[in-house]
Coordinates of C-alpha atoms in Angstrom, one line a residue:
M1 CA 131.5 75.6 81.4
P2 CA 134.9 76.3 83.1
S3 CA 135.0 78.9 85.7
P4 CA 136.4 82.3 84.7
A5 CA 140.2 82.9 85.8
P6 CA 140.0 84.3 89.3
A7 CA 140.3 88.0 90.3
D8 CA 142.6 89.7 92.6
V9 CA 139.4 90.8 94.3
L10 CA 135.7 89.7 94.3
I11 CA 133.0 92.3 95.2
I12 CA 129.4 90.8 96.0
G13 CA 127.2 94.1 95.5
G14 CA 127.7 96.7 92.7
S15 CA 125.8 100.1 94.4
Y16 CA 127.5 103.1 96.0
A17 CA 129.9 101.1 98.3
G18 CA 130.8 98.3 96.0
L19 CA 131.5 100.8 93.4
S20 CA 133.5 102.9 95.2
A21 CA 135.7 99.9 96.5
A22 CA 136.0 99.0 92.9
L23 CA 137.4 102.2 91.8
Q24 CA 140.1 101.9 94.6
L25 CA 141.3 98.7 93.0
L26 CA 141.2 99.5 89.6
R27 CA 143.3 102.6 89.7
P28 CA 146.3 100.6 90.4
G29 CA 145.3 97.7 87.4
R30 CA 143.9 95.3 89.7
R31 CA 141.4 92.6 88.5
V32 CA 138.0 93.3 89.9
T33 CA 135.0 91.3 89.4
I34 CA 131.7 92.9 90.8
I35 CA 128.5 90.6 91.3
D36 CA 125.4 92.8 91.3
A37 CA 121.7 92.1 91.6
G38 CA 120.4 95.2 91.0
Q39 CA 118.8 95.9 94.3
R40 CA 120.0 99.4 95.4
R41 CA 118.4 99.8 99.0
N42 CA 117.6 103.5 97.8
R43 CA 115.7 102.7 94.5
F44 CA 112.5 103.6 96.1
A45 CA 113.0 107.2 96.4
A46 CA 112.8 109.5 93.5
H47 CA 115.8 111.6 94.3
A48 CA 118.9 111.5 96.7
H49 CA 119.8 114.3 99.1
N50 CA 122.7 115.1 101.4
L51 CA 125.2 114.4 99.1
I52 CA 127.7 116.9 97.8
G53 CA 127.7 117.6 94.0
F54 CA 124.6 115.4 93.6
D55 CA 121.9 117.1 95.6
G56 CA 118.6 116.1 94.1
V57 CA 120.0 113.8 91.7
P58 CA 117.8 110.5 91.3
P59 CA 119.8 107.8 92.9
G60 CA 120.0 105.6 89.8
E61 CA 121.5 108.4 87.9
I62 CA 124.0 108.5 90.5
A63 CA 124.7 104.6 90.4
A64 CA 124.8 104.9 86.6
R65 CA 127.4 107.6 86.8
A66 CA 129.4 105.3 89.2
R67 CA 128.9 102.3 87.3
A68 CA 130.3 104.2 83.7
D69 CA 133.2 105.2 85.7
V70 CA 134.5 101.6 86.4
M71 CA 133.4 100.3 83.6
A72 CA 136.1 102.4 81.7
Y73 CA 138.8 100.2 83.4
P74 CA 139.7 97.3 81.5
T75 CA 140.2 94.9 84.4
L76 CA 136.5 95.2 85.8
T77 CA 134.4 92.3 84.6
W78 CA 130.7 93.1 85.5
V79 CA 128.4 90.0 86.3
E80 CA 124.6 90.5 86.4
G81 CA 123.1 88.1 89.1
L82 CA 122.4 87.1 92.6
A83 CA 125.3 85.4 94.5
E84 CA 123.8 83.2 97.1
S85 CA 127.0 81.5 98.7
V86 CA 130.7 81.8 99.0
S87 CA 132.9 78.9 99.9
R88 CA 136.6 79.5 101.0
G89 CA 139.4 77.6 99.5
P90 CA 143.4 77.8 99.5
E91 CA 143.3 80.5 96.5
G92 CA 140.8 82.9 98.0
F93 CA 136.8 82.9 97.6
T94 CA 134.2 81.3 95.0
A95 CA 130.8 82.7 95.0
T96 CA 128.1 80.5 93.5
L97 CA 125.2 82.4 91.7
T98 CA 121.4 81.3 91.4
D99 CA 122.1 80.4 87.8
G100 CA 125.0 78.0 88.7
S101 CA 127.7 80.1 87.6
R102 CA 130.8 80.8 89.7
Q103 CA 132.9 83.8 90.2
S104 CA 136.4 83.6 92.3
G105 CA 138.7 86.2 94.1
A106 CA 141.7 86.2 96.1
Q107 CA 140.0 88.6 98.5
L108 CA 136.3 89.2 99.0
I109 CA 134.5 92.9 99.8
L110 CA 130.8 92.0 100.8
A111 CA 128.8 95.3 99.6
T112 CA 125.1 93.6 99.6
G113 CA 123.8 96.0 102.1
V114 CA 120.4 95.6 104.3
A115 CA 116.7 95.0 104.0
D116 CA 114.2 97.0 105.6
E117 CA 111.5 95.2 107.3
L118 CA 108.7 97.8 107.4
P119 CA 105.8 97.8 109.9
G120 CA 102.7 95.8 108.6
T121 CA 100.5 99.1 108.9
P122 CA 98.1 98.7 105.9
G123 CA 98.8 101.1 103.0
L124 CA 102.2 101.9 104.1
A125 CA 104.6 99.7 102.0
P126 CA 103.8 101.0 98.8
L127 CA 104.6 104.5 100.0
W128 CA 107.9 103.7 101.1
G129 CA 110.4 106.4 99.5
S130 CA 107.8 108.6 98.3
H131 CA 105.9 109.5 101.5
V132 CA 107.0 107.3 104.1
F133 CA 110.6 108.0 105.1
H134 CA 113.3 106.9 107.4
C135 CA 116.1 109.6 106.9
P136 CA 115.1 113.3 107.7
Y137 CA 118.8 114.7 106.3
C138 CA 117.8 112.8 103.0
H139 CA 113.8 114.0 103.0
G140 CA 113.0 116.4 105.9
T141 CA 113.8 119.7 103.8
E142 CA 111.6 118.7 100.8
L143 CA 108.4 118.9 103.4
G144 CA 108.8 122.5 103.1
G145 CA 108.4 123.0 107.1
R146 CA 104.9 121.5 107.5
R147 CA 103.9 118.9 110.0
A148 CA 105.2 115.8 109.6
A149 CA 104.6 112.5 111.9
V150 CA 106.8 109.6 113.2
L151 CA 105.3 106.4 113.7
A152 CA 106.5 104.4 116.8
S153 CA 107.8 101.6 115.1
A154 CA 111.1 101.1 117.4
P155 CA 112.7 102.1 120.4
V156 CA 114.9 104.7 118.3
S157 CA 111.4 106.1 117.1
R158 CA 111.5 108.6 120.1
H159 CA 114.9 109.8 119.1
Q160 CA 113.8 109.9 115.5
A161 CA 110.8 112.6 116.8
Q162 CA 112.9 114.6 118.6
M163 CA 115.5 114.8 115.5
V164 CA 112.5 115.4 112.9
R165 CA 111.3 118.3 115.1
D166 CA 114.2 120.3 113.7
W167 CA 112.7 120.1 110.2
G168 CA 109.5 121.7 111.3
P169 CA 106.4 120.7 113.5
V170 CA 106.0 117.0 114.2
T171 CA 103.2 114.4 115.5
Y172 CA 104.3 111.3 117.4
L173 CA 101.9 108.4 116.8
A174 CA 102.6 106.3 119.6
N175 CA 100.4 103.8 117.8
G176 CA 98.8 102.5 121.1
A177 CA 101.9 100.4 121.6
D178 CA 104.5 102.9 123.0
P179 CA 103.4 104.1 126.7
L180 CA 105.7 107.1 127.2
D181 CA 107.5 107.8 130.3
E182 CA 107.1 110.9 132.4
A183 CA 110.7 111.9 131.4
T184 CA 110.0 111.7 127.6
L185 CA 106.5 113.6 128.1
A186 CA 108.5 116.2 129.3
D187 CA 110.7 116.2 126.5
F188 CA 108.5 115.9 124.1
A189 CA 106.6 119.0 125.7
A190 CA 109.5 121.1 126.0
R191 CA 110.1 120.3 122.1
D192 CA 106.7 121.1 121.2
V193 CA 106.3 117.3 119.9
A194 CA 102.7 116.7 119.6
I195 CA 101.5 113.3 120.5
E196 CA 98.8 111.1 119.4
T197 CA 98.5 107.6 121.4
A198 CA 95.5 106.1 119.3
P199 CA 96.6 103.0 117.0
V200 CA 97.2 103.8 113.3
T201 CA 94.9 101.4 111.7
S202 CA 96.1 102.3 107.6
V203 CA 97.9 105.2 105.9
A204 CA 96.9 106.3 102.4
A205 CA 98.5 108.5 100.0
A206 CA 96.6 112.3 99.7
G207 CA 98.2 113.6 96.9
A208 CA 101.7 114.7 97.8
D209 CA 100.6 114.3 101.5
I210 CA 99.6 111.3 103.5
E211 CA 96.6 110.4 105.3
T212 CA 96.8 108.3 108.6
R213 CA 93.5 106.8 109.9
L214 CA 93.5 106.1 113.3
A215 CA 91.3 103.5 115.5
D216 CA 89.1 106.0 117.0
G217 CA 87.8 107.2 113.3
R218 CA 89.7 110.0 113.0
A219 CA 92.2 110.9 109.8
L220 CA 95.3 113.1 110.3
T221 CA 97.1 114.2 107.2
F222 CA 101.0 115.2 107.1
A223 CA 103.4 116.1 104.8
G224 CA 105.2 112.9 105.3
L225 CA 105.6 110.1 107.6
F226 CA 109.1 108.8 109.0
I227 CA 109.6 105.1 110.5
A228 CA 112.6 103.6 112.0
P229 CA 112.3 100.1 110.3
A230 CA 114.4 97.1 111.5
Q231 CA 117.1 96.0 109.1
R232 CA 118.5 92.9 108.2
P233 CA 121.4 91.6 106.0
A234 CA 119.9 91.5 102.4
S235 CA 122.3 88.6 101.8
P236 CA 123.1 85.6 103.8
I237 CA 126.6 85.2 102.9
A238 CA 128.3 87.2 105.7
A239 CA 126.3 84.6 108.0
Q240 CA 127.6 82.0 105.9
L241 CA 131.2 83.0 106.2
G242 CA 131.2 83.5 110.0
C243 CA 131.8 87.1 110.1
D244 CA 130.9 88.7 113.6
T245 CA 128.1 91.3 114.1
E246 CA 127.5 93.8 116.3
E247 CA 124.0 95.3 117.7
T248 CA 123.0 98.5 116.3
P249 CA 119.9 100.9 117.1
F250 CA 118.4 99.2 113.6
G251 CA 119.4 95.8 113.9
S252 CA 122.7 94.4 113.3
G253 CA 125.6 95.0 111.1
L254 CA 128.9 93.2 110.6
R255 CA 131.7 94.6 112.9
V256 CA 134.5 95.9 111.0
G257 CA 138.1 97.5 111.6
P258 CA 139.6 100.6 110.2
M259 CA 139.7 99.3 107.0
Q260 CA 136.7 97.7 106.9
E261 CA 137.9 94.2 107.7
T262 CA 135.5 91.6 109.1
S263 CA 136.4 88.9 111.9
V264 CA 137.0 86.3 108.5
P265 CA 140.6 87.0 107.2
G266 CA 140.4 88.3 103.4
V267 CA 136.8 89.5 103.8
F268 CA 135.9 93.2 103.6
A269 CA 132.4 94.9 104.4
C270 CA 131.1 98.2 103.3
G271 CA 128.1 100.3 102.9
D272 CA 125.2 99.5 105.1
L273 CA 125.9 96.0 105.7
A274 CA 128.8 97.2 107.9
A275 CA 128.0 98.4 111.5
G276 CA 128.1 102.3 111.5
P277 CA 126.7 105.4 110.0
Q278 CA 124.2 104.9 106.8
S279 CA 124.2 107.4 104.0
L280 CA 125.4 107.8 100.6
A281 CA 128.5 109.7 101.3
A282 CA 129.4 107.2 104.2
A283 CA 128.8 104.3 101.8
I284 CA 131.3 105.5 99.2
G285 CA 133.8 106.6 101.7
R286 CA 133.6 103.3 103.5
G287 CA 133.7 101.7 100.0
Q288 CA 136.8 103.3 99.2
M289 CA 138.5 102.0 102.4
A290 CA 137.4 98.2 101.7
G291 CA 139.2 98.8 98.4
A292 CA 142.2 99.9 100.1
G293 CA 142.1 97.4 102.7
A294 CA 141.6 94.6 100.1
H295 CA 144.8 96.2 98.0
R296 CA 146.8 96.1 101.2
A297 CA 145.8 92.5 101.7
L298 CA 147.2 91.7 98.2
L299 CA 150.4 93.8 98.9
F300 CA 150.9 92.3 102.2
P301 CA 149.6 88.8 102.7

């Protein structure tokens, strides 16, 4: 089967950032192909928050509305599937999907996101997005000012506890693995952050709350549990292309410039894959900049 005609811009990832990038390119009539595997990072959450105009709306509904917007443009091609590799040639970039099909574009935008590597605490993974959270701006208000917990899962967990305290009482679960120094102990005391040092052996839903079981036999119940999971790129494509990365508090992200350009000419990155702020609003804004950057590259090669 012959490959379809190349697009002006090939976008891998059809979530918020990729859709925003596409809209920026479709408005001037550019041919855009989006390859999407249907793996939005926030698919585990029932509601999205902190996005003006969409506060409390289910994430899938927001994505569906955005997809409907871009599907109204005749120069869009939408491909459902997983891109597993990308090669570069004289005319641009060609992505190979897991089914063997290929899609090409003169410019490439990577909006493939990141995967969260959750702690191995028994019972935690099934509660991700419903009882276990990452961002207090997205989920803290809905806990109603009741006591939450922060599980020590990364160096940034201490900072997370300091943040979550602004939404209500908080307990820092040091999990037997975070020996707090005197400065941190003093800071937590000043902020009225409670500390539990015993290891957490398991967690379970307790209605809308979450129960944490400790190694000393106690069970503590909280309105919600916050963690700081490590992140890794959800796709190997950026690494295949040799895009430079930089370290972030949660892992590594692609180093990008003002127009979301990567270190590889013709390749742009947006959304959580690119190093920088992570939120729906940030993904949409940076997606728009990536689309503008790719458009500029087409106009001024």
